PDB file of C-alpha atoms in Angstrom:
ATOM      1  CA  UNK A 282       2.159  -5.723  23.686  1.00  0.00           C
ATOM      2  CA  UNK A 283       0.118  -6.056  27.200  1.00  0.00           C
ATOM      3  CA  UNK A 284      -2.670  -3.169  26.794  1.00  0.00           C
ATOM      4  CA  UNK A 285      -3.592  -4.108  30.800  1.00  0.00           C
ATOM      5  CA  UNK A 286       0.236  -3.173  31.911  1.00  0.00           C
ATOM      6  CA  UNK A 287       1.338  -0.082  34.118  1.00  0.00           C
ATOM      7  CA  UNK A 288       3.258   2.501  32.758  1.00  0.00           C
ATOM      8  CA  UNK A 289       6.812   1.974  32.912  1.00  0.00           C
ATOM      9  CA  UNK A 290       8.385   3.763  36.109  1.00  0.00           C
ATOM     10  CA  UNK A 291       9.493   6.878  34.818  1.00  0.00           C
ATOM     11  CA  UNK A 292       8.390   6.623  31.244  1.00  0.00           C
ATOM     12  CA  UNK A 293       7.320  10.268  30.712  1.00  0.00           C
ATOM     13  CA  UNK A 294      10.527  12.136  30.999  1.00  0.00           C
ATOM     14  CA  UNK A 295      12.702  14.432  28.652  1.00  0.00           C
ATOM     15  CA  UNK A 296      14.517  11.798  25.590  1.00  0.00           C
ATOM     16  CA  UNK A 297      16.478  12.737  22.549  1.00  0.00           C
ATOM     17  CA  UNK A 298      15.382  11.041  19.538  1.00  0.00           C
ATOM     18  CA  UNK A 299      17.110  10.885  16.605  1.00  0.00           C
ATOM     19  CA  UNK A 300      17.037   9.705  12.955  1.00  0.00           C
ATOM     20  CA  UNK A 301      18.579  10.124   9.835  1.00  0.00           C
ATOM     21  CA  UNK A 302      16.839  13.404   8.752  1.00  0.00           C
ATOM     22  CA  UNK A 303      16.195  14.563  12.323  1.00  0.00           C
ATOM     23  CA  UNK A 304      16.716  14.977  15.865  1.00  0.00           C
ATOM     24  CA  UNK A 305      14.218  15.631  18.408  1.00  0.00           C
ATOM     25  CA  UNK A 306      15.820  17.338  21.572  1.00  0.00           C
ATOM     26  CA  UNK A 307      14.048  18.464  24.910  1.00  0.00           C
ATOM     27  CA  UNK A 308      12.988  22.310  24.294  1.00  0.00           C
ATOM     28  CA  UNK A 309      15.560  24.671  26.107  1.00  0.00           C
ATOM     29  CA  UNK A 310      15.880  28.114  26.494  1.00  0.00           C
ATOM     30  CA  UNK A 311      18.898  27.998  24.926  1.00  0.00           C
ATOM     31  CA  UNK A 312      17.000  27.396  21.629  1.00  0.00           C
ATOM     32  CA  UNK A 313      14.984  30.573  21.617  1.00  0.00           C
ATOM     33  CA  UNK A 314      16.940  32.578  18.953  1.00  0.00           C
ATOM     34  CA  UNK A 315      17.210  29.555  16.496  1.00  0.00           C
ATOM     35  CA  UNK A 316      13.414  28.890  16.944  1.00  0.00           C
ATOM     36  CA  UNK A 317      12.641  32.456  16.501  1.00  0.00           C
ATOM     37  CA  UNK A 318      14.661  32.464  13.182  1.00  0.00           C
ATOM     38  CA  UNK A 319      12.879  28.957  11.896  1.00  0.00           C
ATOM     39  CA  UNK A 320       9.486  30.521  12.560  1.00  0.00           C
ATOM     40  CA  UNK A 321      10.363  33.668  10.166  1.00  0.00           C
ATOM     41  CA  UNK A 322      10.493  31.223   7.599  1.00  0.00           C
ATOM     42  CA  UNK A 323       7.394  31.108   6.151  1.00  0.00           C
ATOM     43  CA  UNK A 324       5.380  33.191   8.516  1.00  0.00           C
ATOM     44  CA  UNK A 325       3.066  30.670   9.847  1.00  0.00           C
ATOM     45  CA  UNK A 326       2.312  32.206  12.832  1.00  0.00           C
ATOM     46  CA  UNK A 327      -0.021  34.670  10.598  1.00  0.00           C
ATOM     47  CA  UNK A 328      -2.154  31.988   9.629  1.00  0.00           C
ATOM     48  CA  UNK A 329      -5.708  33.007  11.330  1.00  0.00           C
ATOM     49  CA  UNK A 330      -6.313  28.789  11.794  1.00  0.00           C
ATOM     50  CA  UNK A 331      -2.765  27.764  13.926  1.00  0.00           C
ATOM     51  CA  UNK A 332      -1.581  29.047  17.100  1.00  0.00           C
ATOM     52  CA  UNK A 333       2.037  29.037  15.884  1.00  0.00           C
ATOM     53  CA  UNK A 334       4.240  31.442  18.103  1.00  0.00           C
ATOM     54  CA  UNK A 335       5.114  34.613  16.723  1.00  0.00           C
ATOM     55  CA  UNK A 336       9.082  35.764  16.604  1.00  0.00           C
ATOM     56  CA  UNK A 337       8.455  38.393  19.391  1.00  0.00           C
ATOM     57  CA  UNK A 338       6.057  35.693  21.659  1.00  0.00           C
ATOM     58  CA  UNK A 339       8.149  32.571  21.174  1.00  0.00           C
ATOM     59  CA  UNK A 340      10.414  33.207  24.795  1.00  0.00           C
ATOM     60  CA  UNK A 341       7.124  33.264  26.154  1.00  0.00           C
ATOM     61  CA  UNK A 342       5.926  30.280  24.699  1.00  0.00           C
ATOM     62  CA  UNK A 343       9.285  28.662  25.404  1.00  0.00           C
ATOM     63  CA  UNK A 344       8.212  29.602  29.174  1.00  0.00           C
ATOM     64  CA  UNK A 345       4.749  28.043  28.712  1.00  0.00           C
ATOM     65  CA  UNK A 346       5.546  24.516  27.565  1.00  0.00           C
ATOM     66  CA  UNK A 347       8.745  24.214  29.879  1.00  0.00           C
ATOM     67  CA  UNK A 348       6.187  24.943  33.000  1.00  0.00           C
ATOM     68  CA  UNK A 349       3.169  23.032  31.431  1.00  0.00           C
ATOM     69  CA  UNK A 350       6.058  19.885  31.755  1.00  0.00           C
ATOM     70  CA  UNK A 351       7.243  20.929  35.067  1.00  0.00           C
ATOM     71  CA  UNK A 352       3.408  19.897  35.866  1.00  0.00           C
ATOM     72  CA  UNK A 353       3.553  16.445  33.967  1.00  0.00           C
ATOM     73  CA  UNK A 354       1.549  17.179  31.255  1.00  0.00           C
ATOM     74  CA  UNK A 355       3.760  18.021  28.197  1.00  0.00           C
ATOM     75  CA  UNK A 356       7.124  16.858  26.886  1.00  0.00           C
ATOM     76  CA  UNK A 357       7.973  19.511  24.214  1.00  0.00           C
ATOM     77  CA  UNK A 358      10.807  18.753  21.986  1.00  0.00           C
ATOM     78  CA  UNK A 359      12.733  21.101  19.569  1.00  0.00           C
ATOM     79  CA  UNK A 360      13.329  19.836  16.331  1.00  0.00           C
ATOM     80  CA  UNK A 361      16.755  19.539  14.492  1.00  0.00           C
ATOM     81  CA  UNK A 362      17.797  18.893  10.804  1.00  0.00           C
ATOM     82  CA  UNK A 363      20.522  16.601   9.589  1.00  0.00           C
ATOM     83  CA  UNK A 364      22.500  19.459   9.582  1.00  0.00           C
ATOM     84  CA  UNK A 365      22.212  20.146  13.139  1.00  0.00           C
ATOM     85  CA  UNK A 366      20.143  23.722  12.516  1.00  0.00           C
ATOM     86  CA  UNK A 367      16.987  24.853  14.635  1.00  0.00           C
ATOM     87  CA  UNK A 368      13.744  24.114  12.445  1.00  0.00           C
ATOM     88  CA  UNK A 369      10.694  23.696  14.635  1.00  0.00           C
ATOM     89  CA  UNK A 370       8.864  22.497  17.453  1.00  0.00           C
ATOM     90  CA  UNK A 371       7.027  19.680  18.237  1.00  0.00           C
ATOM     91  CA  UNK A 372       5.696  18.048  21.585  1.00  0.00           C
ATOM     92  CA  UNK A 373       4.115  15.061  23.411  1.00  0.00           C
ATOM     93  CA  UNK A 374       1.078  17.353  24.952  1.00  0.00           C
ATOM     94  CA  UNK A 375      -2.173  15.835  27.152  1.00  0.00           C
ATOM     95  CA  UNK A 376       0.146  13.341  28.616  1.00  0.00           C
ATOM     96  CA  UNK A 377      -2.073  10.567  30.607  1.00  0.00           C
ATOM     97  CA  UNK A 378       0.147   8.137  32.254  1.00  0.00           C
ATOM     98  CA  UNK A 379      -2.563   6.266  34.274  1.00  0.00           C
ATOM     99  CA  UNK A 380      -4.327   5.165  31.147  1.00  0.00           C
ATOM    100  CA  UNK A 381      -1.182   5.553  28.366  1.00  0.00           C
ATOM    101  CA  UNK A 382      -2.592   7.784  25.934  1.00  0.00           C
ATOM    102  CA  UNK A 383      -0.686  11.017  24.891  1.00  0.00           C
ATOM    103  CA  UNK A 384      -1.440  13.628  21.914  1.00  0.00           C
ATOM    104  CA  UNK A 385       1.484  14.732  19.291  1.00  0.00           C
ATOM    105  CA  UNK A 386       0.893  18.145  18.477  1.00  0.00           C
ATOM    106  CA  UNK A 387       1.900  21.812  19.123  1.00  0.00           C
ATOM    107  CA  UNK A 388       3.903  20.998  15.563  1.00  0.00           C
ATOM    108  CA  UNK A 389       4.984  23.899  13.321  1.00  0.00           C
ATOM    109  CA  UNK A 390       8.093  23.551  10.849  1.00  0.00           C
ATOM    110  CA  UNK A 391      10.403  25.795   9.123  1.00  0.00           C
ATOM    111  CA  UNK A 392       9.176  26.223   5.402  1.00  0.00           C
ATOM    112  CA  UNK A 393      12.285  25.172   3.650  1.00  0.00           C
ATOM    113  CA  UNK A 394      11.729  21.452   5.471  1.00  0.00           C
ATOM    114  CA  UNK A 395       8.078  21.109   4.769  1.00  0.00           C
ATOM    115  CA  UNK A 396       7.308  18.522   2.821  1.00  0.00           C
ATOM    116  CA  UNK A 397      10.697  16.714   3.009  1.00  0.00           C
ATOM    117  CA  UNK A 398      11.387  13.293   4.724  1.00  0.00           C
ATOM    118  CA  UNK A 399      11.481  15.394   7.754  1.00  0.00           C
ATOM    119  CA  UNK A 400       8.263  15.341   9.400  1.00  0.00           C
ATOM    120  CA  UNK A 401       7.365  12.005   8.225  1.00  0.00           C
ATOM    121  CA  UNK A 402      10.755  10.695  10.192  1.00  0.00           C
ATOM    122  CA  UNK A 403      10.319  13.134  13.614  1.00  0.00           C
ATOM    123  CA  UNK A 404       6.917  11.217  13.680  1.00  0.00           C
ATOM    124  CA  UNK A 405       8.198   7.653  13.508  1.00  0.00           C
ATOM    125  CA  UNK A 406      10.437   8.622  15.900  1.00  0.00           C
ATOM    126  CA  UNK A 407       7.730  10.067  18.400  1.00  0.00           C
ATOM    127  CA  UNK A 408       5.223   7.212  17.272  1.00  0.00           C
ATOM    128  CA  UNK A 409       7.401   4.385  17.825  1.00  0.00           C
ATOM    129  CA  UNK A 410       9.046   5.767  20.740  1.00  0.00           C
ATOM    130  CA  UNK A 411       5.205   6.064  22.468  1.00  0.00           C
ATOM    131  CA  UNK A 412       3.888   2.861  21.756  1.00  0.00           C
ATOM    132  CA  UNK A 413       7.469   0.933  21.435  1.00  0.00           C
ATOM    133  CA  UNK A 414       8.574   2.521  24.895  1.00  0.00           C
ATOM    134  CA  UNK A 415       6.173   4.292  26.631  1.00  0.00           C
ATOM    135  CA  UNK A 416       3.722   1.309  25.518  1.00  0.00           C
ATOM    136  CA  UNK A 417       0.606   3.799  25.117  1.00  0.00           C
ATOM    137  CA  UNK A 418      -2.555   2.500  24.186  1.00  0.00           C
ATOM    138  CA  UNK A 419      -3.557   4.989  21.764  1.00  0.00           C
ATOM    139  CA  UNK A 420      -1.358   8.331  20.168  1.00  0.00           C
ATOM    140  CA  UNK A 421      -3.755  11.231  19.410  1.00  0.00           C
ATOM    141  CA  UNK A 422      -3.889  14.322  17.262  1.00  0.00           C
ATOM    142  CA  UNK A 423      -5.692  17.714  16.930  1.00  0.00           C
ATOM    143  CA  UNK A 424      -6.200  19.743  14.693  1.00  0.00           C
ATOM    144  CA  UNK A 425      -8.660  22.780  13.431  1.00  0.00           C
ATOM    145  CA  UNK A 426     -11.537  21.762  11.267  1.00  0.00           C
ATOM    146  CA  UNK A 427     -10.193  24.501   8.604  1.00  0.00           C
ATOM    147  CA  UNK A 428      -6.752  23.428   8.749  1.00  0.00           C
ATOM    148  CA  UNK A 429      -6.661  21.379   5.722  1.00  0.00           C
ATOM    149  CA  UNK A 430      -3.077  21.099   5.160  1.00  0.00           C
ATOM    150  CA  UNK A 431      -2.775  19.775   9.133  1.00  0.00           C
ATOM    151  CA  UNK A 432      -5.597  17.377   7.842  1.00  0.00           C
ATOM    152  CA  UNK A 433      -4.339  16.336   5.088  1.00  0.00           C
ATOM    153  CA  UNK A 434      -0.758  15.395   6.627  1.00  0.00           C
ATOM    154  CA  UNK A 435      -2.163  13.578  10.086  1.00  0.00           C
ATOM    155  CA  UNK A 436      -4.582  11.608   7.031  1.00  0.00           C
ATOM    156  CA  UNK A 437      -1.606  10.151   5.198  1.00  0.00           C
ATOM    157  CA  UNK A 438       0.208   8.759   8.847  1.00  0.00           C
ATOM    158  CA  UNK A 439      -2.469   6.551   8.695  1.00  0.00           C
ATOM    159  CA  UNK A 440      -4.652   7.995  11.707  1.00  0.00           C
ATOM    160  CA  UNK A 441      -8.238   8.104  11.973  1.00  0.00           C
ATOM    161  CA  UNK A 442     -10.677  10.618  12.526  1.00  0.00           C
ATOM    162  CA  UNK A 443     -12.070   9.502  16.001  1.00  0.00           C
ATOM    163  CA  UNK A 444     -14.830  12.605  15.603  1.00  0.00           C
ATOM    164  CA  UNK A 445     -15.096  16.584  15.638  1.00  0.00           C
ATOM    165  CA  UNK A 446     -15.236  18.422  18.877  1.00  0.00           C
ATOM    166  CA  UNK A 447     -17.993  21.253  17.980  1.00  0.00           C
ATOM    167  CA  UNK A 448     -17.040  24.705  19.913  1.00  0.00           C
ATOM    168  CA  UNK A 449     -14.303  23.005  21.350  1.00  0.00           C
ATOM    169  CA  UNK A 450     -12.774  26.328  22.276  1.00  0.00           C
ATOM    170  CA  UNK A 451     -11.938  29.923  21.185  1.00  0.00           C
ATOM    171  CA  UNK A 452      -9.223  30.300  18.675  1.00  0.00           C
ATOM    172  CA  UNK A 453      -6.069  33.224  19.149  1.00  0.00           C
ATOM    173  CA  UNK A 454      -9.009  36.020  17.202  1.00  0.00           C
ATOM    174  CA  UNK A 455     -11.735  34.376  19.948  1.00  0.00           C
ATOM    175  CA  UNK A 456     -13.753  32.569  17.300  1.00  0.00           C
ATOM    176  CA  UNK A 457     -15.315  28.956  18.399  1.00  0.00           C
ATOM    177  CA  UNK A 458     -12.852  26.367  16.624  1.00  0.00           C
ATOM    178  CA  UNK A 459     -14.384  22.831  16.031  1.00  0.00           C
ATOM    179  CA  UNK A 460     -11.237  20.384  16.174  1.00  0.00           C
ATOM    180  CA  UNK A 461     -10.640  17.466  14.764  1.00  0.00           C
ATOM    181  CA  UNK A 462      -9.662  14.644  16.594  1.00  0.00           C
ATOM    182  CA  UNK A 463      -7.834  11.381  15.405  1.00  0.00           C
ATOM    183  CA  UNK A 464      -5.744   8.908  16.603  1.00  0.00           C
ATOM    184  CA  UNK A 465      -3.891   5.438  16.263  1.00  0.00           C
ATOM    185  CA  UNK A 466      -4.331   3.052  18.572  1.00  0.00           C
ATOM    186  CA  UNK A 467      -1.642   0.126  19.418  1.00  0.00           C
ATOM    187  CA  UNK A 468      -2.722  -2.900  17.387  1.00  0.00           C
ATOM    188  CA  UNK A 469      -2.333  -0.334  14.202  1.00  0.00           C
ATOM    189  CA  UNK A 470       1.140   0.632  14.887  1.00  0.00           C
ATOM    190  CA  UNK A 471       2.960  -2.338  13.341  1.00  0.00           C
ATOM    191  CA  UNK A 472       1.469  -1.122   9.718  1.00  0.00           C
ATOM    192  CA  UNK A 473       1.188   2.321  10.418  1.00  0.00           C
ATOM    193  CA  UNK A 474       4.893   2.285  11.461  1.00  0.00           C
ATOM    194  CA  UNK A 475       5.728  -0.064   7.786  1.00  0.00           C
ATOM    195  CA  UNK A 476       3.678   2.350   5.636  1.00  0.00           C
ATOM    196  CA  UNK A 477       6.087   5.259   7.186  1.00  0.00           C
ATOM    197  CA  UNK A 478       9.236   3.326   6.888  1.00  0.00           C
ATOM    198  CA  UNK A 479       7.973   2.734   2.877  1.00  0.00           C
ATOM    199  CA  UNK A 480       7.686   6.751   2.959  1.00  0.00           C
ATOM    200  CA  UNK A 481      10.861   7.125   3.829  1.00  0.00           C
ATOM    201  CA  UNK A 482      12.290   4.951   1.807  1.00  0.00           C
ATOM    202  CA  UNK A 483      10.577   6.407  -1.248  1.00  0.00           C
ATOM    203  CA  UNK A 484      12.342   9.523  -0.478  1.00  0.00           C
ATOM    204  CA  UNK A 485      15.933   8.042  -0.185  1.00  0.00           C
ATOM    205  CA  UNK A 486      18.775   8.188  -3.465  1.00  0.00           C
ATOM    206  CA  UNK A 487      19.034   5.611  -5.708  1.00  0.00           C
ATOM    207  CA  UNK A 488      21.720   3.175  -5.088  1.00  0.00           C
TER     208      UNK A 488
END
């Protein structure tokens, strides 16, 4: 991979990915109702560290991404099961095309797919598909210094903890949130991508 190439022409815009366990589509506002149902399971939005939508805000968050990539700087995606049903979001957010760096985040999940092959499969998909296609530099992700579970689950992709960002801004109750940042850069992808492949395959029937 050539670190000192452009962008491709283009590269930024709206994709479909899809794998065996998921399918990542560009967010719609067609999806509203079947996001608003995933998010009642489990009730994350109540969790005072997350700024997961709430059932009655998530049209206006809907809103919010679709006009934050109308201005370049987000690709959000809704996420699909193998089944074909609504259970999440998840987005490409920060997007810097001069210097090919982007930040997954914005991620929440129905609670009857957590901790499935799920997650770890919508992020190969969005991993590969930024340094594979997009041919960023470096992949990013954020998270709040007291989310532990968020911590825990960006830890075992195989990112690194670049630093904390002390006060980095006010959380949805106005406190000061320090956030965690990590990342993985493009020479780790090869074995980052392998050790989420071996995931997977951990996870699949025996033949």
């Amino acid at each position: 991979m050539d670190l000192n190439a452009p962008p491709p022409a283009g590269a930024f815009r709206a994709v479909t990915l899809t794998g065996e366990h998921v399918r990542l589509e560009p967010l719609s506002i067609a999806h509203t109702e079947g996001l608003i149902a995933a998010v009642q399971d489990g009730s994350l939005w109540r969790l005072w560290y997350t700024a997961i939508p709430a059932p009655d805000s998530m049209a206006t968050e809907i809103h919010r991404r679709l006009a934050l990539q109308e201005a370049g700087s987000m690709l959000p995606f809704t996420v699909f099961d193998a089944s074909g049903k609504i259970v999440g979001m998840t987005t490409y957010m920060n997007i810097d095309a001069v210097h090919r760096r982007v930040e997954i985040g914005s991620t929440w999940y129905a609670g009857r797919v957590q901790k499935t092959p799920l997650n770890t499969e919508a992020k190969r998909l969005l991993l590969g598909h930024a340094f594979e296609t997009l041919h960023c530099i470096a992949v990013e992700f954020r998270t709040h210094f007291f989310n532990h579970q968020s911590r825990r689950a960006i830890e075992r992709l195989g990112a690194k903890l670049d630093g904390v960002l002390r006060h980095h801004q006010r959380d949805k109750d106005g406190n000061l949130r320090d956030t965690c940042v990590y990342s993985i850069i493009a020479p780790e992808w090869p074995t980052v991508r392998t050790h989420l492949l071996f995931q997977l395959a951990r996870h699949e029937p025996a033949s």
